Coordinates of C-alpha atoms and ligand atoms in Angstrom, one line a residue:
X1 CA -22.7 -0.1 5.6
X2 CA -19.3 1.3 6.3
X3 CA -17.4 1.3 3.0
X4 CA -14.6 -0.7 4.3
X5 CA -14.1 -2.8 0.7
X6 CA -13.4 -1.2 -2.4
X7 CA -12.2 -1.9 -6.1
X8 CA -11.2 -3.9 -7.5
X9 CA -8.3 -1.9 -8.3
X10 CA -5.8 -3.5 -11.4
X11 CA -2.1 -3.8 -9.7
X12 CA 0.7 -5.1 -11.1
X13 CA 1.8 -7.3 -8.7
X14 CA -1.7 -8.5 -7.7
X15 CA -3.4 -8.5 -10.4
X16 CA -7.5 -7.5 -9.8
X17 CA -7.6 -6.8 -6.2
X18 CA -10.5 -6.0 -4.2
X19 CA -9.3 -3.9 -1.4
X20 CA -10.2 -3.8 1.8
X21 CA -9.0 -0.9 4.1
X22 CA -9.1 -2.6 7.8
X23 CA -7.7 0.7 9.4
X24 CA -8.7 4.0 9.9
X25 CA -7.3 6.8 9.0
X26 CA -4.0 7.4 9.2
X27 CA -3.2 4.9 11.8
X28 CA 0.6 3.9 10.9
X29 CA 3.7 2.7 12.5
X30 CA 5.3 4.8 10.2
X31 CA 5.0 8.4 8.5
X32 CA 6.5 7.8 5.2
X33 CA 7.5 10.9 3.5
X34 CA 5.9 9.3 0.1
X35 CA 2.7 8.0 1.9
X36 CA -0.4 8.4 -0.6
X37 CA -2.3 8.6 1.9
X38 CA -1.1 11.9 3.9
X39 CA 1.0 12.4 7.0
X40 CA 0.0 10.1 9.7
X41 CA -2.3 11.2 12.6
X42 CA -1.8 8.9 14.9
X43 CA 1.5 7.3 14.7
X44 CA 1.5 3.9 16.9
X45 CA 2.8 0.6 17.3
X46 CA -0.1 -0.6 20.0
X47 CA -2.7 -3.3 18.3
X48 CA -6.6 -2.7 18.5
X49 CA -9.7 -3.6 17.2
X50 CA -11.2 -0.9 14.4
X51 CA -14.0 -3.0 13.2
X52 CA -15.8 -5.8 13.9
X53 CA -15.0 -8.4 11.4
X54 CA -18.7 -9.2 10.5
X55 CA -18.7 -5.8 9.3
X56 CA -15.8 -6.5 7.0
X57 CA -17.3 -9.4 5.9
X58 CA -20.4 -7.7 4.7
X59 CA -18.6 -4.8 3.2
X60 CA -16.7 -7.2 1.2
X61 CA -19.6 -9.6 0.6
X62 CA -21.7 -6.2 -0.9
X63 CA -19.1 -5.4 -2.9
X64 CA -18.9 -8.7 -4.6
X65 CA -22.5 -9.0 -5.4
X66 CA -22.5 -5.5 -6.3
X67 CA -19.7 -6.6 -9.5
X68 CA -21.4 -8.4 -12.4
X69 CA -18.2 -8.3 -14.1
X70 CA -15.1 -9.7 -13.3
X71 CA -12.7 -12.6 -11.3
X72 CA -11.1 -11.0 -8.2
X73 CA -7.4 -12.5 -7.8
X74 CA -7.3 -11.2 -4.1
X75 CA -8.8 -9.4 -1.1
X76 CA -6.3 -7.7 -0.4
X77 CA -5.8 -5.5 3.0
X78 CA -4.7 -2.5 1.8
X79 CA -5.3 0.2 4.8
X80 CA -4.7 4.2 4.5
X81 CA -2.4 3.3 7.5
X82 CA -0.6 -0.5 8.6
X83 CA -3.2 -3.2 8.3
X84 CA -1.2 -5.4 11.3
X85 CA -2.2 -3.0 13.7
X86 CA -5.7 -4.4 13.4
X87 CA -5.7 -7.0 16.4
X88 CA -8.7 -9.1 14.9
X89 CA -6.7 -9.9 11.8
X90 CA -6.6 -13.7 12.1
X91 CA -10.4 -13.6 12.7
X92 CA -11.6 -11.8 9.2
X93 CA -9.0 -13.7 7.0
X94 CA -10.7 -16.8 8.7
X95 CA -14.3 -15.6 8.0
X96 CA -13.1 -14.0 4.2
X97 CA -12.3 -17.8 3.6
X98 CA -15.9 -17.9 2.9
X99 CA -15.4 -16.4 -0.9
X100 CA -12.6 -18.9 -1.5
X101 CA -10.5 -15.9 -2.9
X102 CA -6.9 -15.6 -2.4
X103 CA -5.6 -13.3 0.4
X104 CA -3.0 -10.6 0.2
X105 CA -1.8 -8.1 3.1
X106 CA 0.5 -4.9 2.4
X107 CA 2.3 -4.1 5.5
X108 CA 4.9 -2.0 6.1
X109 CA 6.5 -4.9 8.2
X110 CA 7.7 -3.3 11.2
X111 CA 5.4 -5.1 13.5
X112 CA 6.5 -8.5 12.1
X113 CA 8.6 -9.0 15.9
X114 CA 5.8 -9.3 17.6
X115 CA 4.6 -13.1 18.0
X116 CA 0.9 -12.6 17.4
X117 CA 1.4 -10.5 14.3
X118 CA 3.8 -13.0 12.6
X119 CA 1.1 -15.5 13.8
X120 CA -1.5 -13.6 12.2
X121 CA 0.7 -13.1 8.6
X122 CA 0.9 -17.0 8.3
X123 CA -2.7 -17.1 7.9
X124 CA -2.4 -14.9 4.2
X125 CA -1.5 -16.4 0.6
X126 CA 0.4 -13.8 -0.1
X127 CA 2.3 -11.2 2.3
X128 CA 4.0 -7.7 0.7
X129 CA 7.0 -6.5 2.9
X130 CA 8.1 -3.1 2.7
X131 CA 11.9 -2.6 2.9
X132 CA 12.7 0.6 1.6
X133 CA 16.2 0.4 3.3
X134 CA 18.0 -1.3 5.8
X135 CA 20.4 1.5 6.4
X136 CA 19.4 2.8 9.8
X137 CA 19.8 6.9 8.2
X138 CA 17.9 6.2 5.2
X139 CA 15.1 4.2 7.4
X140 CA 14.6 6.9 9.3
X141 CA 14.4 9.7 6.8
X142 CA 12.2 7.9 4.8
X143 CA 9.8 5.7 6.7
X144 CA 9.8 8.1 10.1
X145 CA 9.4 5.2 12.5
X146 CA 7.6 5.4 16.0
X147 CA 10.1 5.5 18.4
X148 CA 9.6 2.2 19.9
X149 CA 10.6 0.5 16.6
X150 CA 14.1 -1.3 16.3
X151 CA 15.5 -1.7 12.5
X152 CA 17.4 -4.8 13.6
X153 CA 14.7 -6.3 15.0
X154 CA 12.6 -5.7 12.1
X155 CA 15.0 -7.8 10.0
X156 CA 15.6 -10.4 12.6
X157 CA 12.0 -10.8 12.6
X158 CA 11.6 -10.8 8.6
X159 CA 14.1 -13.3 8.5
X160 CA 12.1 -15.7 11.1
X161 CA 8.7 -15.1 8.9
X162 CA 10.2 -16.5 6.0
X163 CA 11.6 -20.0 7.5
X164 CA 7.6 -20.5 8.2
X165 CA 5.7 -19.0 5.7
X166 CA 4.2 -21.1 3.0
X167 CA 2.5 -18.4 1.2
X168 CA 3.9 -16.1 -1.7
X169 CA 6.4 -13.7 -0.4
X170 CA 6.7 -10.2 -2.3
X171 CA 8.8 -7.1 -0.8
X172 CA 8.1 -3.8 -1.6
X173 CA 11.4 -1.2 -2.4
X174 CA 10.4 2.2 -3.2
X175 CA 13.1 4.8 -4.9
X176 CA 12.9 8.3 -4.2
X177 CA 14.9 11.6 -5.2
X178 CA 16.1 13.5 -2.6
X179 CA 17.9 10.6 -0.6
X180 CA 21.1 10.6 -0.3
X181 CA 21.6 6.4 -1.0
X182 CA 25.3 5.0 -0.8
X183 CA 26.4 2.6 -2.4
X184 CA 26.9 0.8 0.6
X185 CA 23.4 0.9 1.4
X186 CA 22.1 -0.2 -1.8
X187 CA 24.0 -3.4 -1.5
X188 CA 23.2 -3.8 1.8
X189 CA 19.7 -3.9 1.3
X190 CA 19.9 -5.7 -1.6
X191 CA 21.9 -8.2 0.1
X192 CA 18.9 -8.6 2.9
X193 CA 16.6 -9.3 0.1
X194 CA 18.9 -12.4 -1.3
X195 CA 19.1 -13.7 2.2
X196 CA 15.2 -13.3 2.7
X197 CA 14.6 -14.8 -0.6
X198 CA 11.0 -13.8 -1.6
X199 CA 9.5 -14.6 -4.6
X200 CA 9.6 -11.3 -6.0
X201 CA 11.5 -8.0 -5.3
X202 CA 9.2 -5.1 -6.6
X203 CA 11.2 -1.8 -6.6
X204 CA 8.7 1.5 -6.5
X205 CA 9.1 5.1 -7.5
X206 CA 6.8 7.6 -6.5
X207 CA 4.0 7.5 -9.5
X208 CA 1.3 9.4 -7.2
X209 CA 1.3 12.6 -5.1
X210 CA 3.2 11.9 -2.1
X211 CA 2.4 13.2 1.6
X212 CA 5.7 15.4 1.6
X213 CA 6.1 18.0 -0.8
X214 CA 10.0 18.4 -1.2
X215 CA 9.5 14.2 -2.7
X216 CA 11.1 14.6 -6.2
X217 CA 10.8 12.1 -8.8
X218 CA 14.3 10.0 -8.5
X219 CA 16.7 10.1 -11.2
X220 CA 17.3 8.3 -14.1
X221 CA 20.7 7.0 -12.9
X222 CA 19.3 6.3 -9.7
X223 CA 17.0 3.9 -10.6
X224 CA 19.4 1.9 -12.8
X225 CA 21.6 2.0 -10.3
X226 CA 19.9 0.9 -7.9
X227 CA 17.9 -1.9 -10.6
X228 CA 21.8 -3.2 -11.4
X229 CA 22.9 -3.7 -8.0
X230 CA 19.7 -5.4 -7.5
X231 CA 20.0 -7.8 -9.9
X232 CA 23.5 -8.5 -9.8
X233 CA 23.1 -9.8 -5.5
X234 CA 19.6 -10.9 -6.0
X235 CA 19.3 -12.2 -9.3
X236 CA 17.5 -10.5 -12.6
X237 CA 14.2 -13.3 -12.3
X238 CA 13.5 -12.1 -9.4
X239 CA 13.9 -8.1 -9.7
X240 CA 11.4 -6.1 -10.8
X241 CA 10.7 -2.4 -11.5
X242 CA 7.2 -1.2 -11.2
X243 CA 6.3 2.3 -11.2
X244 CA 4.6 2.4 -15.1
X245 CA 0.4 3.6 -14.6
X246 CA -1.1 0.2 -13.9
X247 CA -4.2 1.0 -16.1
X248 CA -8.1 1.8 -15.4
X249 CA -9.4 -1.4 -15.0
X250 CA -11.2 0.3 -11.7
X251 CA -15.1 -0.7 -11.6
X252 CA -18.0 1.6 -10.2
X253 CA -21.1 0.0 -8.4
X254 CA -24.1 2.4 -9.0
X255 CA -22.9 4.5 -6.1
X256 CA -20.0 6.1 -7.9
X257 CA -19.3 8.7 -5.3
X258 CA -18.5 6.3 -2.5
X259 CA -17.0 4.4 -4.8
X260 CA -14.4 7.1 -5.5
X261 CA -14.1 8.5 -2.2
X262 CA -12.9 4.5 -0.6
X263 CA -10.1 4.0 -3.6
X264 CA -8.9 7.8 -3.5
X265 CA -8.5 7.4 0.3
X266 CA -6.1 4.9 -0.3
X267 CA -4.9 4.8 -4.4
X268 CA -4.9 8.6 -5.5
X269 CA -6.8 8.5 -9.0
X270 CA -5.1 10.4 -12.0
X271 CA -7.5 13.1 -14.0
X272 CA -7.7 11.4 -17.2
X273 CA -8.6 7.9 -15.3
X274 CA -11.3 9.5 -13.3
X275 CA -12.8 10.7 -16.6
X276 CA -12.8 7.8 -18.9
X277 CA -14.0 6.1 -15.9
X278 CA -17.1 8.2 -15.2
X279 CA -17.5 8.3 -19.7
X280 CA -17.8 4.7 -19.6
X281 CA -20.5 4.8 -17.3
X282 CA -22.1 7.6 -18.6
X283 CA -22.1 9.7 -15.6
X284 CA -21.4 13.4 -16.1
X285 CA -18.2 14.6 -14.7
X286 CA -19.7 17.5 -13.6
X287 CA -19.7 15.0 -9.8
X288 CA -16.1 15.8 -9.5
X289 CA -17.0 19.4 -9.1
X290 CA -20.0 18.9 -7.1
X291 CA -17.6 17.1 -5.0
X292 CA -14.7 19.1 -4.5
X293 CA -17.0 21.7 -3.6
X294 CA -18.6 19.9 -1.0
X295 CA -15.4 19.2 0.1
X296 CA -15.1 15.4 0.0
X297 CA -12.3 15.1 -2.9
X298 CA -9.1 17.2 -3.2
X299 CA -7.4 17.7 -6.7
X300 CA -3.6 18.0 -6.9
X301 CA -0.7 18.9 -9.1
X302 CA 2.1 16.2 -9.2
X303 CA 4.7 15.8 -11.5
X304 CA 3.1 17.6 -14.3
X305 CA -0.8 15.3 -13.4
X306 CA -3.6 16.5 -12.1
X307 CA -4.6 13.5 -9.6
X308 CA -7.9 13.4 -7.3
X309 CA -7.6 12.0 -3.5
X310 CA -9.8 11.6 -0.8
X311 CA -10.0 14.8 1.5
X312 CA -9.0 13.6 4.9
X313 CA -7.1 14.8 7.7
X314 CA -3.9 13.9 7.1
X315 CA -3.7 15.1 3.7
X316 CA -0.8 17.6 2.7
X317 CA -2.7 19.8 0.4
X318 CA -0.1 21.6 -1.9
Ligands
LIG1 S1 3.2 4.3 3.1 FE1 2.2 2.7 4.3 S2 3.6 2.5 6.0 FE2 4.2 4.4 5.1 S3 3.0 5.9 6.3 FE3 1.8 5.3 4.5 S4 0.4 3.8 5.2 FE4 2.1 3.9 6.7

């Protein structure tokens, strides 16, 4: 069986999730210079089919039974790439009903103009937007859109979503160092966000390795700037800053090596998770070795952690 579900994972915003990574790898719209997931190798905006749903279904039906432990609060599709640009999306959230388990997506958003995939989103309880910025410069430098994709029509297309959805709307704002943000732009963006009116507004800063680099930790100032501004337009209940380690509330099955491989090809595990992880189930973490040696797992330096990540193609190693 493919491992196509994997987790659950403990998130902030979603509380236990079981993920389940739709896409393979690195299939994105986008090549965001903070991507945990590596530079992307093939960078499209065309919809196709990766898996067959009933595969999905099973993946995430083993992984249930394999948990004795523990309430799942969503599936959530969480790719190492866009989730949308899997066409048979409205299909597996329609079979997934079978668990009778909340359903998230995290998607970058910028196929939301297209009818079919805004058709598709309606079908989730809860939908995460990214909107990093909605200054055309910083979208650019930051998200490094295919070249069919239009910013404005993105928004437009946001903005339609929202008069239809039902579900529980979060976006997605991530903060980084070396960008060059106006004022202007903050408010701007800020200002989107009021008019779109989700439920929550998560900003993000950069807590694992990211694909590029040069990514530098944003400052201090930065981020209250930024946090002021958004609270003043869109109103302190609904801002929030993430960005804190969101614990190790991570469970194993008995075959921990695939079990590490599927969450560090999407969620980057720090050192001194990996090994309280692998104490509590006594296993000897003397398997980390074995394999980065084999060449399955990669270990990187960032910001002063070691962290472990799937080795795949698209992976920066520095
Ligand atoms: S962060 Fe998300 S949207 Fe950006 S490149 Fe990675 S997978 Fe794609």
């Amino acid at each position: 069986m493919i491992n196509i579900a994997f987790g659950p994972v403990p998130s902030r915003r979603l509380g236990r999730s079981l993920g389940i990574n739709n896409i393979l790898c690195k299939f994105c719209s986008y090549d965001c210079i903070y991507c945990q997931a590596g530079r992307t190798i093939n960078k499209t905006t065309e919809r196709r089919a990766f898996y067959n749903p009933e595969d999905i279904f099973k993946s995430v039906e083993e992984r249930i039974n394999k948990l004795s432990n523990g309430k799942i609060d969503y599936l959530t599709f969480v790719a190492d790439g866009e989730p949308t640009l899997d066409i048979n999306l409205s299909k597996e959230v329609e079979i997934l009903r079978d668990f009778d388990i909340p359903i998230a997506i995290i998607t970058n958003s910028s196929l939301i103009w297209r009818d079919d995939v805004r058709n598709d989103l309606l079908n989730f309880d809860l939908v995460s937007f990214k909107v990093d910025s909605v200054n055309e410069k910083i979208w650019r430098e930051i998200n490094r859109p295919h070249k069919n994709l239009a910013l404005d029509k993105i928004l437009e297309s946001m903005i339609a979503f929202r008069d239809n959805y039902k579900g529980k709307l979060i976006t997605e704002t991530m903060i980084l160092g070396n960008i060059n943000y106006t004022e202007d732009s903050i408010i701007k963006t800020a200002e989107f966000l009021k008019e779109l009116n989700p439920d929550r507004c998560y900003l993000n800063i950069p807590i694992r390795p990211p694909s590029e680099k040069y990514i530098k930790f944003p400052k201090i100032e930065v981020i209250t700037k930024i946090l002021s501004i958004f609270n003043e337009i869109i109103g302190k209940n609904k801002v929030e800053l993430l960005g804190k380690f969101e614990g190790n509330d991570f469970v194993f099955s008995e075959n921990v090596e695939e079990d590490i491989l599927a969450i560090t090809s999407v969620h980057p595990l720090r050192e001194d998770v990996i090994k309280e992880l692998l104490n509590k189930a006594n296993i000897s973490l003397d398997i980390i070795e074995k394999m980065i040696n084999e060449g399955k797992l990669i270990k990187l330096e960032y910001n002063g952690k070691i962290f472990y990540i799937k080795n795949m193609k698209s992976r920066n190693i520095y």
